[in-house]
Amino acid sequence: MEKILITGGAGFIGSHVVRLFVNKYPHYQIYNLDKLTYAGNLENLKDVENKPNYHFIKGDIVDTNFINQLFEKHQFDAVIHLAAESHVDRSIHAPMDFIYTNIVGTANLLNAAKNIWAENMEGHRFYHISTDEVYGSLGNEGVFVETTPYSPHSPYSASKASSDHLVRAYHDTFGMPNVISNCSNNYGPNQFPEKLIPLFINNILHKKPLPVYGKGLNVRDWLYVEDHAKAIDTIFHNGKSGETYNVGGNNEWANIDLIKKLIEIVDEQLGNPQGTSLSLITYVKDRAGHDLRYAIDATKLRTTLGWEPTIKFAEGFYLTVKWYLNNQEWLQHVTSGDYQKYYEEMYANR
Ligand code: NAD
Ligand code: TYD
C-alpha cells in the first residue's frame, strides 16, 4: 500500500496518526484530507508539513462530486477515516452537521473507494475510526466488548453508529476489505478546548469557572492519544478484514476525581498553592442524555494483534498538562480567530 488517504488529519487524533505514519513510513505517500472546521488546525502538523511524503488537501467529505474526483485522480490504495464532527454537546445543539459529515461523508468515501477498487478489492483497506459511545451507557458493572449491541444515545454516537453499520454493510455486500475500531476517550496534546481536559486547563489559566455536568459522577475510560495512534497503526497493518477491534486504556475515572487530579497538576505546574483552583469547580445542569459510564475491554486487540497502551496515566496526564501550559499560544490561536489568518497566509496559493 503506497498511497494512503487519511481523513480528518488536521484534528486531534488525526494529527497524531498523520505524524506517526509520515515519520514511520517514508515510503508511503500520506494524503491528509480535511475541511478545516473549527476543530481542524494545520498548526498541529507544522513539524511534518514539508516532508516529501506528506500532502494536504482541503476539502469536504460531504461533497460527493469532489470526493469521487479525488479518488479518480489519486487512486488511493487505502483509507484511514477519522474526519467527523466529534463533540457530543455540539451534536445536541446542531445535529444535522453530524448527520451530514459522519453518515453522508462516510457513505461518500465508501462509494468512491468501491468505484476505484471494483476490479480488484484485494490488497486495499478501508479503515474506519469509531468510538465506544456507539455501545451506549454502562451501569456500575460490566464492560463493552466487540459484540455488545449498539445503543447510542446522542446524535453524535447515533451518527457514528450509523457510519459503522455502513462500513460493515460495504464489507458484507461488496466484499470491501474494511476494518473498524471503537476507542474510548482520548486525551493528550492538540485536543480542541471544548472537550473536558483542555477546556478545563484553559479555564484554570483564565480563572474561569469549571463547569461540571450534573454531580460529576459519570465515568470515562481515558487513553493517551499517542497510544491510540499506535493502535491505529497496528490495526491498519494487521487487523483482519471485516473485524472490529475495541481500543481502550483500562483506565476509568469519575469526572470529578479526574478534575481534582487535573487541578492538582495544573496548580503545581503554575506554582500556585495546592487547592487554589478548586474554588473554580461549578456544578451545572447535566448534559441531556448524558451516558453514565463507558469502559472498554480491549482483550481482542491485545491477544490477537499484540497492542497494549504504553503510557501510564500519571505520566500521560502530566505530559498533557505540560503541553498545554507550554503551548498557550496554540490555545490562544484556536480560541480566537487567529488560526484562519495563519491558514490564509500559509495556504492561499496552494
Ligand atoms: P476532531 O474534532 O478533533 O477532528 C475532526 C477533524 O475532522 C477536524 O480536523 C475537522 O476539520 C475534520 N472534519 C470535520 N468535518 C469534516 C468534513 N465534512 N470533511 C472533511 N474533514 C472534516 O476529532 P478527534 O477527536 O480527533 O476524533 C477523530 C475521530 O476519532 C472521529 O471519527 C471520532 O469519532 C473518533 N474518536 C474520537 C475519540 C476522542 O476521544 N476524541 C474517541 C474515540 C473515537
Ligand atoms: P467530553 O470531553 O465532551 O467527552 P465525551 O462526552 O465524548 O465523553 O466529556 C467528558 C466527560 O466530561 C463527560 O462525562 C461530560 C463531562 N463534561 C463536563 O462535566 N463538563 C464539561 O464542560 C465538558 C465539556 C464535559
CSV table of C-alpha atoms and ligand atoms in Angstrom, one decimal:
chain,number,residue,atom,x,y,z
A,1,MET,CA,0.0,0.0,0.0
A,2,GLU,CA,1.6,3.2,-1.1
A,3,LYS,CA,-0.9,6.0,-1.3
A,4,ILE,CA,-2.9,6.4,1.9
A,5,LEU,CA,-5.8,8.8,2.3
A,6,ILE,CA,-6.2,9.9,6.0
A,7,THR,CA,-9.3,12.0,6.5
A,8,GLY,CA,-9.6,14.4,9.4
A,9,GLY,CA,-5.8,14.5,9.7
A,10,ALA,CA,-5.7,18.1,11.0
A,11,GLY,CA,-7.8,17.3,14.0
A,12,PHE,CA,-6.8,16.0,17.4
A,13,ILE,CA,-6.3,12.2,16.9
A,14,GLY,CA,-5.8,12.6,13.1
A,15,SER,CA,-2.8,14.8,13.5
A,16,HIS,CA,-1.1,12.2,15.8
A,17,VAL,CA,-1.9,9.5,13.2
A,18,VAL,CA,-0.6,11.6,10.3
A,19,ARG,CA,2.7,12.4,12.2
A,20,LEU,CA,3.2,8.7,13.1
A,21,PHE,CA,2.6,7.5,9.5
A,22,VAL,CA,4.6,10.2,7.8
A,23,ASN,CA,7.7,9.7,10.0
A,24,LYS,CA,7.5,5.9,10.4
A,25,TYR,CA,6.7,5.0,6.7
A,26,PRO,CA,8.7,7.3,4.4
A,27,HIS,CA,7.8,5.0,1.5
A,28,TYR,CA,4.1,5.7,1.9
A,29,GLN,CA,2.5,8.9,0.4
A,30,ILE,CA,0.2,10.3,3.0
A,31,TYR,CA,-2.7,12.4,1.8
A,32,ASN,CA,-4.4,14.4,4.6
A,33,LEU,CA,-7.9,15.4,3.5
A,34,ASP,CA,-9.5,17.9,5.9
A,35,LYS,CA,-12.2,20.5,5.7
A,36,LEU,CA,-10.5,22.5,8.5
A,37,THR,CA,-13.6,23.1,10.5
A,38,TYR,CA,-13.2,24.9,13.8
A,39,ALA,CA,-11.6,21.6,15.1
A,40,GLY,CA,-9.1,21.2,12.3
A,41,ASN,CA,-5.8,23.0,12.6
A,42,LEU,CA,-2.8,22.8,10.4
A,43,GLU,CA,-0.6,24.2,13.2
A,44,ASN,CA,-0.9,20.7,14.6
A,45,LEU,CA,1.2,19.4,11.7
A,46,LYS,CA,3.9,22.1,11.3
A,47,ASP,CA,6.6,19.6,12.0
A,48,VAL,CA,5.7,17.3,9.1
A,49,GLU,CA,4.2,19.8,6.6
A,50,ASN,CA,7.4,20.0,4.5
A,51,LYS,CA,8.1,16.2,4.4
A,52,PRO,CA,8.2,14.9,0.8
A,53,ASN,CA,5.7,12.1,1.6
A,54,TYR,CA,3.0,14.4,3.1
A,55,HIS,CA,0.3,16.1,1.1
A,56,PHE,CA,-2.5,18.3,2.4
A,57,ILE,CA,-5.9,18.6,0.6
A,58,LYS,CA,-8.5,20.9,1.8
A,59,GLY,CA,-12.0,19.5,1.2
A,60,ASP,CA,-15.3,18.3,2.5
A,61,ILE,CA,-16.2,14.6,2.6
A,62,VAL,CA,-19.9,15.6,2.2
A,63,ASP,CA,-19.2,16.8,-1.3
A,64,THR,CA,-19.9,13.7,-3.4
A,65,ASN,CA,-18.5,15.0,-6.7
A,66,PHE,CA,-15.4,16.3,-5.1
A,67,ILE,CA,-14.8,13.0,-3.3
A,68,ASN,CA,-15.4,10.9,-6.4
A,69,GLN,CA,-13.0,13.1,-8.5
A,70,LEU,CA,-10.3,13.0,-5.8
A,71,PHE,CA,-10.3,9.2,-5.7
A,72,GLU,CA,-10.3,9.0,-9.5
A,73,LYS,CA,-7.3,11.4,-9.6
A,74,HIS,CA,-5.2,9.9,-6.9
A,75,GLN,CA,-6.2,6.2,-7.0
A,76,PHE,CA,-5.6,5.8,-3.2
A,77,ASP,CA,-4.6,2.3,-2.1
A,78,ALA,CA,-6.1,2.6,1.4
A,79,VAL,CA,-8.2,5.0,3.5
A,80,ILE,CA,-8.0,5.7,7.2
A,81,HIS,CA,-11.1,7.6,8.0
A,82,LEU,CA,-11.1,9.9,11.1
A,83,ALA,CA,-12.9,13.0,9.8
A,84,ALA,CA,-16.0,13.6,11.8
A,85,GLU,CA,-18.0,16.0,13.9
A,86,SER,CA,-16.9,14.8,17.3
A,87,HIS,CA,-18.3,16.8,20.1
A,88,VAL,CA,-21.4,15.4,21.9
A,89,ASP,CA,-22.5,18.8,23.2
A,90,ARG,CA,-22.4,20.3,19.7
A,91,SER,CA,-24.4,17.3,18.4
A,92,ILE,CA,-27.2,18.2,20.9
A,93,HIS,CA,-27.3,21.8,19.6
A,94,ALA,CA,-26.8,21.2,15.8
A,95,PRO,CA,-27.3,17.5,15.0
A,96,MET,CA,-27.5,17.9,11.2
A,97,ASP,CA,-23.8,18.7,10.8
A,98,PHE,CA,-23.2,15.3,12.4
A,99,ILE,CA,-25.7,13.5,10.1
A,100,TYR,CA,-24.0,15.1,7.0
A,101,THR,CA,-20.4,14.6,7.9
A,102,ASN,CA,-20.5,11.4,9.9
A,103,ILE,CA,-23.1,9.5,7.9
A,104,VAL,CA,-23.2,11.0,4.4
A,105,GLY,CA,-19.5,11.8,4.4
A,106,THR,CA,-18.6,8.2,5.3
A,107,ALA,CA,-21.0,6.9,2.6
A,108,ASN,CA,-19.3,9.1,0.0
A,109,LEU,CA,-15.9,7.7,0.9
A,110,LEU,CA,-17.1,4.1,0.8
A,111,ASN,CA,-18.7,4.7,-2.6
A,112,ALA,CA,-15.6,6.4,-4.0
A,113,ALA,CA,-13.3,3.7,-2.7
A,114,LYS,CA,-15.7,0.9,-4.1
A,115,ASN,CA,-15.7,2.6,-7.5
A,116,ILE,CA,-11.9,2.7,-7.9
A,117,TRP,CA,-11.3,-0.7,-6.2
A,118,ALA,CA,-14.1,-2.5,-8.0
A,119,GLU,CA,-11.9,-4.5,-10.4
A,120,ASN,CA,-9.9,-6.0,-7.5
A,121,MET,CA,-10.6,-5.3,-3.8
A,122,GLU,CA,-7.5,-7.4,-2.9
A,123,GLY,CA,-4.7,-5.5,-1.2
A,124,HIS,CA,-6.8,-2.5,-0.3
A,125,ARG,CA,-8.1,-1.3,3.0
A,126,PHE,CA,-10.8,1.0,4.3
A,127,TYR,CA,-10.2,1.6,8.0
A,128,HIS,CA,-13.0,3.4,9.9
A,129,ILE,CA,-12.2,5.0,13.2
A,130,SER,CA,-15.1,4.9,15.6
A,131,THR,CA,-16.0,5.4,19.3
A,132,ASP,CA,-17.1,3.3,22.2
A,133,GLU,CA,-20.0,5.7,22.6
A,134,VAL,CA,-21.9,3.6,19.9
A,135,TYR,CA,-22.4,0.9,22.6
A,136,GLY,CA,-24.4,3.2,24.8
A,137,SER,CA,-24.1,3.6,28.6
A,138,LEU,CA,-23.0,1.1,31.2
A,139,GLY,CA,-24.1,0.9,34.8
A,140,ASN,CA,-21.6,0.5,37.6
A,141,GLU,CA,-20.6,-3.0,36.4
A,142,GLY,CA,-19.6,-4.5,33.0
A,143,VAL,CA,-17.5,-3.6,30.0
A,144,PHE,CA,-18.0,-3.1,26.3
A,145,VAL,CA,-16.8,-6.0,24.1
A,146,GLU,CA,-16.9,-6.1,20.3
A,147,THR,CA,-20.2,-7.9,20.3
A,148,THR,CA,-22.0,-5.6,22.7
A,149,PRO,CA,-25.2,-4.5,20.9
A,150,TYR,CA,-25.2,-0.9,19.7
A,151,SER,CA,-27.3,1.5,21.8
A,152,PRO,CA,-26.3,5.1,21.0
A,153,HIS,CA,-28.0,8.0,22.9
A,154,SER,CA,-26.6,11.2,21.5
A,155,PRO,CA,-26.9,12.5,17.9
A,156,TYR,CA,-23.0,12.1,17.8
A,157,SER,CA,-23.0,8.5,18.9
A,158,ALA,CA,-26.0,7.7,16.7
A,159,SER,CA,-24.3,9.2,13.7
A,160,LYS,CA,-21.1,7.2,14.4
A,161,ALA,CA,-23.1,4.0,14.9
A,162,SER,CA,-24.8,4.6,11.6
A,163,SER,CA,-21.4,5.0,9.8
A,164,ASP,CA,-20.1,1.8,11.5
A,165,HIS,CA,-23.1,-0.1,10.1
A,166,LEU,CA,-22.5,1.3,6.6
A,167,VAL,CA,-18.8,0.3,6.7
A,168,ARG,CA,-19.8,-3.3,7.8
A,169,ALA,CA,-22.5,-3.4,5.1
A,170,TYR,CA,-20.0,-2.5,2.4
A,171,HIS,CA,-17.7,-5.3,3.6
A,172,ASP,CA,-20.6,-7.8,3.7
A,173,THR,CA,-22.3,-6.7,0.4
A,174,PHE,CA,-19.4,-5.7,-1.8
A,175,GLY,CA,-16.5,-7.5,-0.3
A,176,MET,CA,-14.7,-4.3,0.6
A,177,PRO,CA,-11.7,-5.0,2.9
A,178,ASN,CA,-13.0,-3.0,5.8
A,179,VAL,CA,-11.9,-2.8,9.4
A,180,ILE,CA,-13.4,-0.8,12.3
A,181,SER,CA,-12.0,0.2,15.7
A,182,ASN,CA,-14.0,1.6,18.6
A,183,CYS,CA,-12.0,3.6,21.1
A,184,SER,CA,-12.5,5.1,24.5
A,185,ASN,CA,-11.9,8.8,25.4
A,186,ASN,CA,-8.6,10.1,24.2
A,187,TYR,CA,-6.5,12.8,26.0
A,188,GLY,CA,-3.3,14.5,25.1
A,189,PRO,CA,-1.8,17.4,23.1
A,190,ASN,CA,-3.7,19.2,20.4
A,191,GLN,CA,-7.2,18.5,21.6
A,192,PHE,CA,-9.6,21.3,20.9
A,193,PRO,CA,-10.5,23.1,24.1
A,194,GLU,CA,-14.2,22.2,24.0
A,195,LYS,CA,-13.6,18.7,25.4
A,196,LEU,CA,-13.2,18.2,29.1
A,197,ILE,CA,-9.5,18.2,29.8
A,198,PRO,CA,-8.2,21.0,27.5
A,199,LEU,CA,-11.3,23.2,28.3
A,200,PHE,CA,-10.7,22.9,32.0
A,201,ILE,CA,-6.9,23.6,31.6
A,202,ASN,CA,-7.8,26.7,29.6
A,203,ASN,CA,-10.4,27.8,32.1
A,204,ILE,CA,-8.0,27.4,35.0
A,205,LEU,CA,-5.4,29.5,33.1
A,206,HIS,CA,-8.1,32.3,32.8
A,207,LYS,CA,-9.5,31.7,36.3
A,208,LYS,CA,-12.9,30.9,34.7
A,209,PRO,CA,-15.5,28.6,36.3
A,210,LEU,CA,-15.0,24.8,35.6
A,211,PRO,CA,-18.5,23.6,34.6
A,212,VAL,CA,-19.0,20.1,36.0
A,213,TYR,CA,-22.1,18.5,34.5
A,214,GLY,CA,-24.6,17.0,37.0
A,215,LYS,CA,-22.8,15.5,40.0
A,216,GLY,CA,-19.6,14.8,38.2
A,217,LEU,CA,-20.1,11.1,38.7
A,218,ASN,CA,-20.0,10.0,35.1
A,219,VAL,CA,-17.2,7.6,34.3
A,220,ARG,CA,-14.9,7.6,31.3
A,221,ASP,CA,-12.0,5.3,30.2
A,222,TRP,CA,-9.1,7.5,29.2
A,223,LEU,CA,-6.4,6.6,26.7
A,224,TYR,CA,-3.3,8.7,25.8
A,225,VAL,CA,-3.7,9.8,22.1
A,226,GLU,CA,-0.3,8.5,21.0
A,227,ASP,CA,-1.3,5.0,22.2
A,228,HIS,CA,-4.4,5.3,20.1
A,229,ALA,CA,-2.3,6.3,17.1
A,230,LYS,CA,-0.2,3.2,17.7
A,231,ALA,CA,-3.3,1.0,17.9
A,232,ILE,CA,-4.4,2.5,14.6
A,233,ASP,CA,-1.0,1.7,13.0
A,234,THR,CA,-1.3,-1.9,14.3
A,235,ILE,CA,-4.9,-2.4,13.2
A,236,PHE,CA,-4.3,-0.8,9.8
A,237,HIS,CA,-1.5,-3.2,9.0
A,238,ASN,CA,-2.5,-6.4,10.8
A,239,GLY,CA,-6.3,-6.2,11.5
A,240,LYS,CA,-8.4,-8.8,9.8
A,241,SER,CA,-10.8,-7.6,7.1
A,242,GLY,CA,-14.4,-7.5,8.4
A,243,GLU,CA,-13.4,-7.4,12.0
A,244,THR,CA,-13.9,-4.8,14.8
A,245,TYR,CA,-11.4,-4.0,17.5
A,246,ASN,CA,-12.1,-2.2,20.7
A,247,VAL,CA,-9.3,0.1,21.9
A,248,GLY,CA,-9.1,1.4,25.5
A,249,GLY,CA,-6.9,2.4,28.3
A,250,ASN,CA,-8.3,0.2,31.1
A,251,ASN,CA,-8.2,3.5,33.0
A,252,GLU,CA,-11.6,4.5,34.4
A,253,TRP,CA,-12.1,7.8,36.2
A,254,ALA,CA,-15.2,9.5,37.6
A,255,ASN,CA,-15.2,13.0,36.1
A,256,ILE,CA,-14.9,14.8,39.5
A,257,ASP,CA,-11.9,12.7,40.5
A,258,LEU,CA,-10.2,13.4,37.2
A,259,ILE,CA,-11.0,17.1,37.5
A,260,LYS,CA,-9.5,17.3,41.0
A,261,LYS,CA,-6.4,15.5,39.8
A,262,LEU,CA,-6.1,17.9,36.9
A,263,ILE,CA,-6.4,20.9,39.2
A,264,GLU,CA,-3.7,19.5,41.4
A,265,ILE,CA,-1.3,19.1,38.5
A,266,VAL,CA,-2.1,22.5,36.9
A,267,ASP,CA,-1.8,24.3,40.2
A,268,GLU,CA,1.5,22.6,40.9
A,269,GLN,CA,2.9,23.4,37.5
A,270,LEU,CA,1.7,27.0,37.7
A,271,GLY,CA,3.4,27.4,41.1
A,272,ASN,CA,0.0,28.0,42.8
A,273,PRO,CA,-0.5,26.8,46.4
A,274,GLN,CA,-2.2,23.4,46.3
A,275,GLY,CA,-6.0,23.7,46.0
A,276,THR,CA,-6.0,27.2,44.6
A,277,SER,CA,-8.2,26.4,41.6
A,278,LEU,CA,-10.6,24.0,43.4
A,279,SER,CA,-12.9,27.0,44.1
A,280,LEU,CA,-13.4,27.2,40.3
A,281,ILE,CA,-15.4,24.0,40.3
A,282,THR,CA,-19.0,24.8,39.5
A,283,TYR,CA,-21.7,22.2,39.2
A,284,VAL,CA,-24.0,23.0,36.3
A,285,LYS,CA,-27.1,21.4,34.7
A,286,ASP,CA,-26.4,17.9,33.4
A,287,ARG,CA,-25.9,17.2,29.7
A,288,ALA,CA,-29.1,15.9,28.1
A,289,GLY,CA,-29.0,12.1,27.6
A,290,HIS,CA,-25.6,12.0,29.5
A,291,ASP,CA,-24.2,8.5,29.3
A,292,LEU,CA,-23.2,7.3,32.8
A,293,ARG,CA,-20.2,5.1,32.2
A,294,TYR,CA,-18.0,3.8,29.4
A,295,ALA,CA,-15.5,1.0,29.8
A,296,ILE,CA,-13.7,-0.9,27.1
A,297,ASP,CA,-12.4,-4.4,27.1
A,298,ALA,CA,-9.5,-4.4,24.6
A,299,THR,CA,-8.6,-8.1,25.1
A,300,LYS,CA,-9.1,-9.0,21.5
A,301,LEU,CA,-6.7,-6.3,20.3
A,302,ARG,CA,-4.1,-7.3,22.9
A,303,THR,CA,-4.3,-11.1,22.3
A,304,THR,CA,-4.7,-11.2,18.5
A,305,LEU,CA,-2.6,-8.2,17.5
A,306,GLY,CA,-0.3,-7.6,20.5
A,307,TRP,CA,-1.2,-3.9,21.1
A,308,GLU,CA,-1.1,-2.5,24.7
A,309,PRO,CA,-1.1,1.0,26.0
A,310,THR,CA,2.5,2.1,26.7
A,311,ILE,CA,1.9,5.4,28.5
A,312,LYS,CA,0.8,5.1,32.2
A,313,PHE,CA,-1.9,7.6,33.1
A,314,ALA,CA,0.1,9.5,35.7
A,315,GLU,CA,2.8,10.1,33.0
A,316,GLY,CA,0.4,10.9,30.2
A,317,PHE,CA,-1.7,13.3,32.3
A,318,TYR,CA,1.4,15.1,33.4
A,319,LEU,CA,2.7,15.4,29.8
A,320,THR,CA,-0.7,16.6,28.7
A,321,VAL,CA,-0.9,19.4,31.2
A,322,LYS,CA,2.7,20.4,30.5
A,323,TRP,CA,2.0,20.5,26.7
A,324,TYR,CA,-1.0,22.9,27.2
A,325,LEU,CA,0.9,25.1,29.6
A,326,ASN,CA,3.9,25.3,27.2
A,327,ASN,CA,1.6,25.9,24.2
A,328,GLN,CA,-0.6,28.7,25.4
A,329,GLU,CA,-0.1,30.4,22.0
A,330,TRP,CA,-1.8,27.3,20.4
A,331,LEU,CA,-4.6,27.6,22.9
A,332,GLN,CA,-5.0,31.3,22.0
A,333,HIS,CA,-4.9,30.7,18.3
A,334,VAL,CA,-7.6,28.0,18.4
A,335,THR,CA,-9.8,30.0,20.7
A,336,SER,CA,-9.5,33.3,18.8
A,337,GLY,CA,-9.8,33.9,15.0
A,338,ASP,CA,-6.1,33.8,14.5
A,339,TYR,CA,-5.9,30.4,13.1
A,340,GLN,CA,-7.9,31.5,9.9
A,341,LYS,CA,-5.2,34.1,9.3
A,342,TYR,CA,-2.5,31.5,9.6
A,343,TYR,CA,-4.2,29.3,7.1
A,344,GLU,CA,-4.8,32.1,4.6
A,345,GLU,CA,-1.2,33.2,4.8
A,346,MET,CA,0.2,29.7,4.5
A,347,TYR,CA,-2.1,28.1,2.0
A,348,ALA,CA,-3.8,30.8,0.0
A,349,ASN,CA,-1.9,29.9,-3.2
A,350,ARG,CA,-1.6,26.1,-3.0
B,1,NAD,P1,-11.6,16.4,16.0
B,1,NAD,O1,-13.0,17.0,16.1
B,1,NAD,O2,-10.5,16.9,16.8
B,1,NAD,O3,-11.1,16.4,14.5
B,1,NAD,C1,-12.0,16.1,13.4
B,1,NAD,C2,-11.3,16.5,12.1
B,1,NAD,O4,-12.2,16.2,11.0
B,1,NAD,C3,-11.0,18.0,12.1
B,1,NAD,O5,-9.7,18.2,11.6
B,1,NAD,C4,-12.1,18.6,11.1
B,1,NAD,O6,-11.7,19.7,10.4
B,1,NAD,C5,-12.3,17.4,10.2
B,1,NAD,N1,-13.6,17.4,9.5
B,1,NAD,C6,-14.8,17.6,10.1
B,1,NAD,N2,-15.8,17.6,9.2
B,1,NAD,C7,-15.2,17.3,8.0
B,1,NAD,C8,-15.7,17.2,6.7
B,1,NAD,N3,-17.0,17.3,6.4
B,1,NAD,N4,-14.8,16.9,5.7
B,1,NAD,C9,-13.5,16.8,6.0
B,1,NAD,N5,-13.0,17.0,7.2
B,1,NAD,C10,-13.8,17.2,8.2
B,1,NAD,O7,-11.9,14.8,16.3
B,1,NAD,P2,-11.0,13.8,17.0
B,1,NAD,O8,-11.2,13.8,18.5
B,1,NAD,O9,-9.6,13.9,16.5
B,1,NAD,O10,-11.7,12.4,16.5
B,1,NAD,C11,-11.2,11.8,15.3
B,1,NAD,C12,-12.1,10.5,15.1
B,1,NAD,O11,-11.9,9.7,16.2
B,1,NAD,C13,-13.6,10.8,15.0
B,1,NAD,O12,-14.1,10.0,14.0
B,1,NAD,C14,-14.1,10.4,16.3
B,1,NAD,O13,-15.4,10.0,16.2
B,1,NAD,C15,-13.2,9.3,16.7
B,1,NAD,N6,-13.0,9.1,18.2
B,1,NAD,C16,-12.6,10.2,19.0
B,1,NAD,C17,-12.4,10.0,20.3
B,1,NAD,C18,-11.9,11.1,21.2
B,1,NAD,O14,-11.8,10.9,22.5
B,1,NAD,N7,-11.6,12.3,20.7
B,1,NAD,C19,-12.5,8.7,20.9
B,1,NAD,C20,-12.9,7.6,20.0
B,1,NAD,C21,-13.1,7.9,18.7
B,2,TYD,P1,-16.2,15.2,26.7
B,2,TYD,O1,-14.7,15.5,26.8
B,2,TYD,O2,-17.1,16.1,26.0
B,2,TYD,O3,-16.2,13.7,26.0
B,2,TYD,P2,-17.4,12.7,25.9
B,2,TYD,O4,-18.7,13.4,26.2
B,2,TYD,O5,-17.3,12.3,24.5
B,2,TYD,O6,-17.1,11.5,26.8
B,2,TYD,O7,-16.7,14.9,28.2
B,2,TYD,C1,-16.1,14.0,29.0
B,2,TYD,C2,-17.0,14.0,30.3
B,2,TYD,O8,-16.9,15.2,31.0
B,2,TYD,C3,-18.4,13.7,30.0
B,2,TYD,O9,-19.0,12.9,31.0
B,2,TYD,C4,-19.0,15.1,30.1
B,2,TYD,C5,-18.2,15.8,31.1
B,2,TYD,N1,-18.0,17.3,30.9
B,2,TYD,C6,-18.3,18.2,32.0
B,2,TYD,O10,-18.6,17.8,33.1
B,2,TYD,N2,-18.1,19.5,31.7
B,2,TYD,C7,-17.7,20.0,30.5
B,2,TYD,O11,-17.6,21.2,30.4
B,2,TYD,C8,-17.5,19.1,29.5
B,2,TYD,C9,-17.0,19.6,28.1
B,2,TYD,C10,-17.6,17.7,29.7
